[in-house]
Amino acid sequence: MTSIPSNSVDVVVSSNVHCSVDNSQSVLKEIRRVLIPGGRYYFFEHGLDEPHTSRYKWQKFVNKTRLWALAWHGCIFTDFEPELSKFGLFKYKGKRYTIPNQSMVNFPVFLVSSHYVGCGINEK
């Protein structure tokens, strides 16, 4: 993205990106660089479920064994909200939700049923 001038983009939209990049913080930094002041970053990311659930345990298992990453081009289940909070340069609203009634019959869909969706506003 370095070919995009700084402060030149009104809106950035990403979907299921942060699970497959080596450094979410560098991606967020680049998004912030290209956004105009007040520009918006809309995101939709799958991630880790709540820690007490069986889905969370399966997600941790496939992360540890690297099975999911091998099958899905490097995807790792992470908790995206703390990544965005840690970045701290966006004013954002987000919501974590889980698609209900996903059984293990379709295991890949079961694993990616937890999401975080929201909008960050560049506060330059």
PDB file of C-alpha atoms in Angstrom:
ATOM      1  CA  MET A   1       0.000   0.000   0.000  1.00  0.00           C
ATOM      2  CA  THR A   2       2.946   2.391   0.121  1.00  0.00           C
ATOM      3  CA  SER A   3       2.091   3.534  -3.415  1.00  0.00           C
ATOM      4  CA  ILE A   4      -1.097   5.095  -2.033  1.00  0.00           C
ATOM      5  CA  PRO A   5      -0.475   8.666  -0.865  1.00  0.00           C
ATOM      6  CA  SER A   6      -0.964   9.481   2.790  1.00  0.00           C
ATOM      7  CA  ASN A   7      -4.267  11.107   3.799  1.00  0.00           C
ATOM      8  CA  SER A   8      -5.854  10.284   0.450  1.00  0.00           C
ATOM      9  CA  VAL A   9      -8.535   7.657   1.127  1.00  0.00           C
ATOM     10  CA  ASP A  10     -12.000   8.250   2.589  1.00  0.00           C
ATOM     11  CA  VAL A  11     -12.855   4.633   3.423  1.00  0.00           C
ATOM     12  CA  VAL A  12     -10.984   1.339   3.845  1.00  0.00           C
ATOM     13  CA  VAL A  13     -12.931  -1.925   4.052  1.00  0.00           C
ATOM     14  CA  SER A  14     -11.435  -5.264   5.060  1.00  0.00           C
ATOM     15  CA  SER A  15     -12.932  -8.675   5.522  1.00  0.00           C
ATOM     16  CA  ASN A  16     -11.093 -11.567   7.157  1.00  0.00           C
ATOM     17  CA  VAL A  17      -7.657 -10.021   6.637  1.00  0.00           C
ATOM     18  CA  HIS A  18      -6.121  -9.809  10.094  1.00  0.00           C
ATOM     19  CA  CYS A  19      -6.185 -13.572  10.615  1.00  0.00           C
ATOM     20  CA  SER A  20      -3.717 -14.080   7.760  1.00  0.00           C
ATOM     21  CA  VAL A  21      -1.206 -11.267   8.163  1.00  0.00           C
ATOM     22  CA  ASP A  22       1.990 -11.520  10.185  1.00  0.00           C
ATOM     23  CA  ASN A  23       1.465  -8.203  11.965  1.00  0.00           C
ATOM     24  CA  SER A  24      -2.001  -6.665  12.419  1.00  0.00           C
ATOM     25  CA  GLN A  25      -0.451  -3.586  13.985  1.00  0.00           C
ATOM     26  CA  SER A  26       1.498  -2.764  10.807  1.00  0.00           C
ATOM     27  CA  VAL A  27      -1.662  -3.244   8.712  1.00  0.00           C
ATOM     28  CA  LEU A  28      -3.607  -0.912  11.008  1.00  0.00           C
ATOM     29  CA  LYS A  29      -0.789   1.632  10.873  1.00  0.00           C
ATOM     30  CA  GLU A  30      -0.866   1.581   7.066  1.00  0.00           C
ATOM     31  CA  ILE A  31      -4.643   1.895   6.995  1.00  0.00           C
ATOM     32  CA  ARG A  32      -4.416   4.898   9.297  1.00  0.00           C
ATOM     33  CA  ARG A  33      -1.669   6.435   7.121  1.00  0.00           C
ATOM     34  CA  VAL A  34      -3.780   6.401   3.955  1.00  0.00           C
ATOM     35  CA  LEU A  35      -7.043   7.519   5.597  1.00  0.00           C
ATOM     36  CA  ILE A  36      -7.938  11.177   5.617  1.00  0.00           C
ATOM     37  CA  PRO A  37      -8.641  12.706   9.049  1.00  0.00           C
ATOM     38  CA  GLY A  38     -12.118  11.476   9.927  1.00  0.00           C
ATOM     39  CA  GLY A  39     -11.823   8.669   7.346  1.00  0.00           C
ATOM     40  CA  ARG A  40     -13.452   5.371   8.209  1.00  0.00           C
ATOM     41  CA  TYR A  41     -12.145   1.838   8.461  1.00  0.00           C
ATOM     42  CA  TYR A  42     -14.900  -0.801   8.233  1.00  0.00           C
ATOM     43  CA  PHE A  43     -13.937  -4.328   9.181  1.00  0.00           C
ATOM     44  CA  PHE A  44     -15.407  -7.792   9.401  1.00  0.00           C
ATOM     45  CA  GLU A  45     -13.108 -10.361  10.995  1.00  0.00           C
ATOM     46  CA  HIS A  46     -13.618 -13.879  12.238  1.00  0.00           C
ATOM     47  CA  GLY A  47     -11.798 -14.727  15.419  1.00  0.00           C
ATOM     48  CA  LEU A  48     -11.645 -16.604  18.653  1.00  0.00           C
ATOM     49  CA  ASP A  49     -14.915 -17.385  20.379  1.00  0.00           C
ATOM     50  CA  GLU A  50     -15.522 -16.794  24.092  1.00  0.00           C
ATOM     51  CA  PRO A  51     -12.986 -18.816  26.165  1.00  0.00           C
ATOM     52  CA  HIS A  52     -15.527 -21.058  27.884  1.00  0.00           C
ATOM     53  CA  THR A  53     -16.940 -22.531  24.650  1.00  0.00           C
ATOM     54  CA  SER A  54     -16.116 -25.744  22.811  1.00  0.00           C
ATOM     55  CA  ARG A  55     -15.587 -23.675  19.642  1.00  0.00           C
ATOM     56  CA  TYR A  56     -12.815 -21.736  21.402  1.00  0.00           C
ATOM     57  CA  LYS A  57     -11.122 -24.987  22.433  1.00  0.00           C
ATOM     58  CA  TRP A  58     -11.266 -26.305  18.862  1.00  0.00           C
ATOM     59  CA  GLN A  59      -9.960 -22.996  17.510  1.00  0.00           C
ATOM     60  CA  LYS A  60      -7.013 -23.112  19.917  1.00  0.00           C
ATOM     61  CA  PHE A  61      -6.362 -26.738  18.945  1.00  0.00           C
ATOM     62  CA  VAL A  62      -6.284 -26.059  15.195  1.00  0.00           C
ATOM     63  CA  ASN A  63      -4.064 -23.007  15.827  1.00  0.00           C
ATOM     64  CA  LYS A  64      -1.613 -25.043  17.898  1.00  0.00           C
ATOM     65  CA  THR A  65      -1.437 -27.888  15.393  1.00  0.00           C
ATOM     66  CA  ARG A  66      -1.298 -25.435  12.443  1.00  0.00           C
ATOM     67  CA  LEU A  67      -3.957 -27.559  10.698  1.00  0.00           C
ATOM     68  CA  TRP A  68      -6.209 -24.593   9.961  1.00  0.00           C
ATOM     69  CA  ALA A  69      -3.314 -22.429   8.793  1.00  0.00           C
ATOM     70  CA  LEU A  70      -2.181 -25.137   6.390  1.00  0.00           C
ATOM     71  CA  ALA A  71      -5.654 -25.604   4.965  1.00  0.00           C
ATOM     72  CA  TRP A  72      -6.584 -21.898   4.831  1.00  0.00           C
ATOM     73  CA  HIS A  73      -3.473 -20.067   3.614  1.00  0.00           C
ATOM     74  CA  GLY A  74      -1.983 -19.045   6.943  1.00  0.00           C
ATOM     75  CA  CYS A  75      -5.175 -18.101   8.749  1.00  0.00           C
ATOM     76  CA  ILE A  76      -4.835 -18.131  12.552  1.00  0.00           C
ATOM     77  CA  PHE A  77      -7.730 -17.544  14.928  1.00  0.00           C
ATOM     78  CA  THR A  78      -7.013 -14.397  16.929  1.00  0.00           C
ATOM     79  CA  ASP A  79      -8.924 -11.994  19.132  1.00  0.00           C
ATOM     80  CA  PHE A  80      -9.137  -8.939  16.877  1.00  0.00           C
ATOM     81  CA  GLU A  81     -10.700  -6.489  19.348  1.00  0.00           C
ATOM     82  CA  PRO A  82      -7.595  -6.233  21.590  1.00  0.00           C
ATOM     83  CA  GLU A  83      -5.460  -5.722  18.464  1.00  0.00           C
ATOM     84  CA  LEU A  84      -7.593  -2.751  17.492  1.00  0.00           C
ATOM     85  CA  SER A  85      -7.728  -1.455  21.092  1.00  0.00           C
ATOM     86  CA  LYS A  86      -3.964  -1.803  21.477  1.00  0.00           C
ATOM     87  CA  PHE A  87      -3.465   0.234  18.313  1.00  0.00           C
ATOM     88  CA  GLY A  88      -5.328   3.111  19.949  1.00  0.00           C
ATOM     89  CA  LEU A  89      -5.397   5.512  17.012  1.00  0.00           C
ATOM     90  CA  PHE A  90      -8.968   4.880  15.947  1.00  0.00           C
ATOM     91  CA  LYS A  91     -12.138   5.877  17.677  1.00  0.00           C
ATOM     92  CA  TYR A  92     -14.196   2.787  17.010  1.00  0.00           C
ATOM     93  CA  LYS A  93     -17.361   0.940  17.718  1.00  0.00           C
ATOM     94  CA  GLY A  94     -17.464  -2.769  17.267  1.00  0.00           C
ATOM     95  CA  LYS A  95     -19.468  -5.791  18.146  1.00  0.00           C
ATOM     96  CA  ARG A  96     -18.512  -9.391  18.701  1.00  0.00           C
ATOM     97  CA  TYR A  97     -21.114 -11.905  17.683  1.00  0.00           C
ATOM     98  CA  THR A  98     -21.466 -15.596  16.957  1.00  0.00           C
ATOM     99  CA  ILE A  99     -23.632 -16.992  14.212  1.00  0.00           C
ATOM    100  CA  PRO A 100     -26.104 -19.151  16.138  1.00  0.00           C
ATOM    101  CA  ASN A 101     -26.850 -22.834  15.697  1.00  0.00           C
ATOM    102  CA  GLN A 102     -23.654 -23.826  13.923  1.00  0.00           C
ATOM    103  CA  SER A 103     -22.987 -27.465  14.623  1.00  0.00           C
ATOM    104  CA  MET A 104     -19.778 -29.393  14.133  1.00  0.00           C
ATOM    105  CA  VAL A 105     -21.378 -31.186  11.165  1.00  0.00           C
ATOM    106  CA  ASN A 106     -19.816 -28.524   8.941  1.00  0.00           C
ATOM    107  CA  PHE A 107     -16.583 -28.116  10.891  1.00  0.00           C
ATOM    108  CA  PRO A 108     -15.066 -25.167   8.935  1.00  0.00           C
ATOM    109  CA  VAL A 109     -18.277 -23.133   9.289  1.00  0.00           C
ATOM    110  CA  PHE A 110     -18.460 -24.078  12.972  1.00  0.00           C
ATOM    111  CA  LEU A 111     -14.926 -22.743  13.514  1.00  0.00           C
ATOM    112  CA  VAL A 112     -15.479 -19.394  11.764  1.00  0.00           C
ATOM    113  CA  SER A 113     -18.838 -18.598  13.356  1.00  0.00           C
ATOM    114  CA  SER A 114     -17.394 -15.997  15.761  1.00  0.00           C
ATOM    115  CA  HIS A 115     -16.928 -12.526  14.308  1.00  0.00           C
ATOM    116  CA  TYR A 116     -16.019  -8.988  15.178  1.00  0.00           C
ATOM    117  CA  VAL A 117     -17.474  -6.241  13.012  1.00  0.00           C
ATOM    118  CA  GLY A 118     -17.173  -2.510  13.346  1.00  0.00           C
ATOM    119  CA  CYS A 119     -16.020   0.876  12.171  1.00  0.00           C
ATOM    120  CA  GLY A 120     -12.907   2.797  13.173  1.00  0.00           C
ATOM    121  CA  ILE A 121     -12.673   6.542  12.586  1.00  0.00           C
ATOM    122  CA  ASN A 122      -9.220   7.997  11.970  1.00  0.00           C
ATOM    123  CA  GLU A 123      -8.534  10.550  14.698  1.00  0.00           C
ATOM    124  CA  LYS A 124      -5.506  12.279  13.157  1.00  0.00           C
TER     125      LYS A 124
END
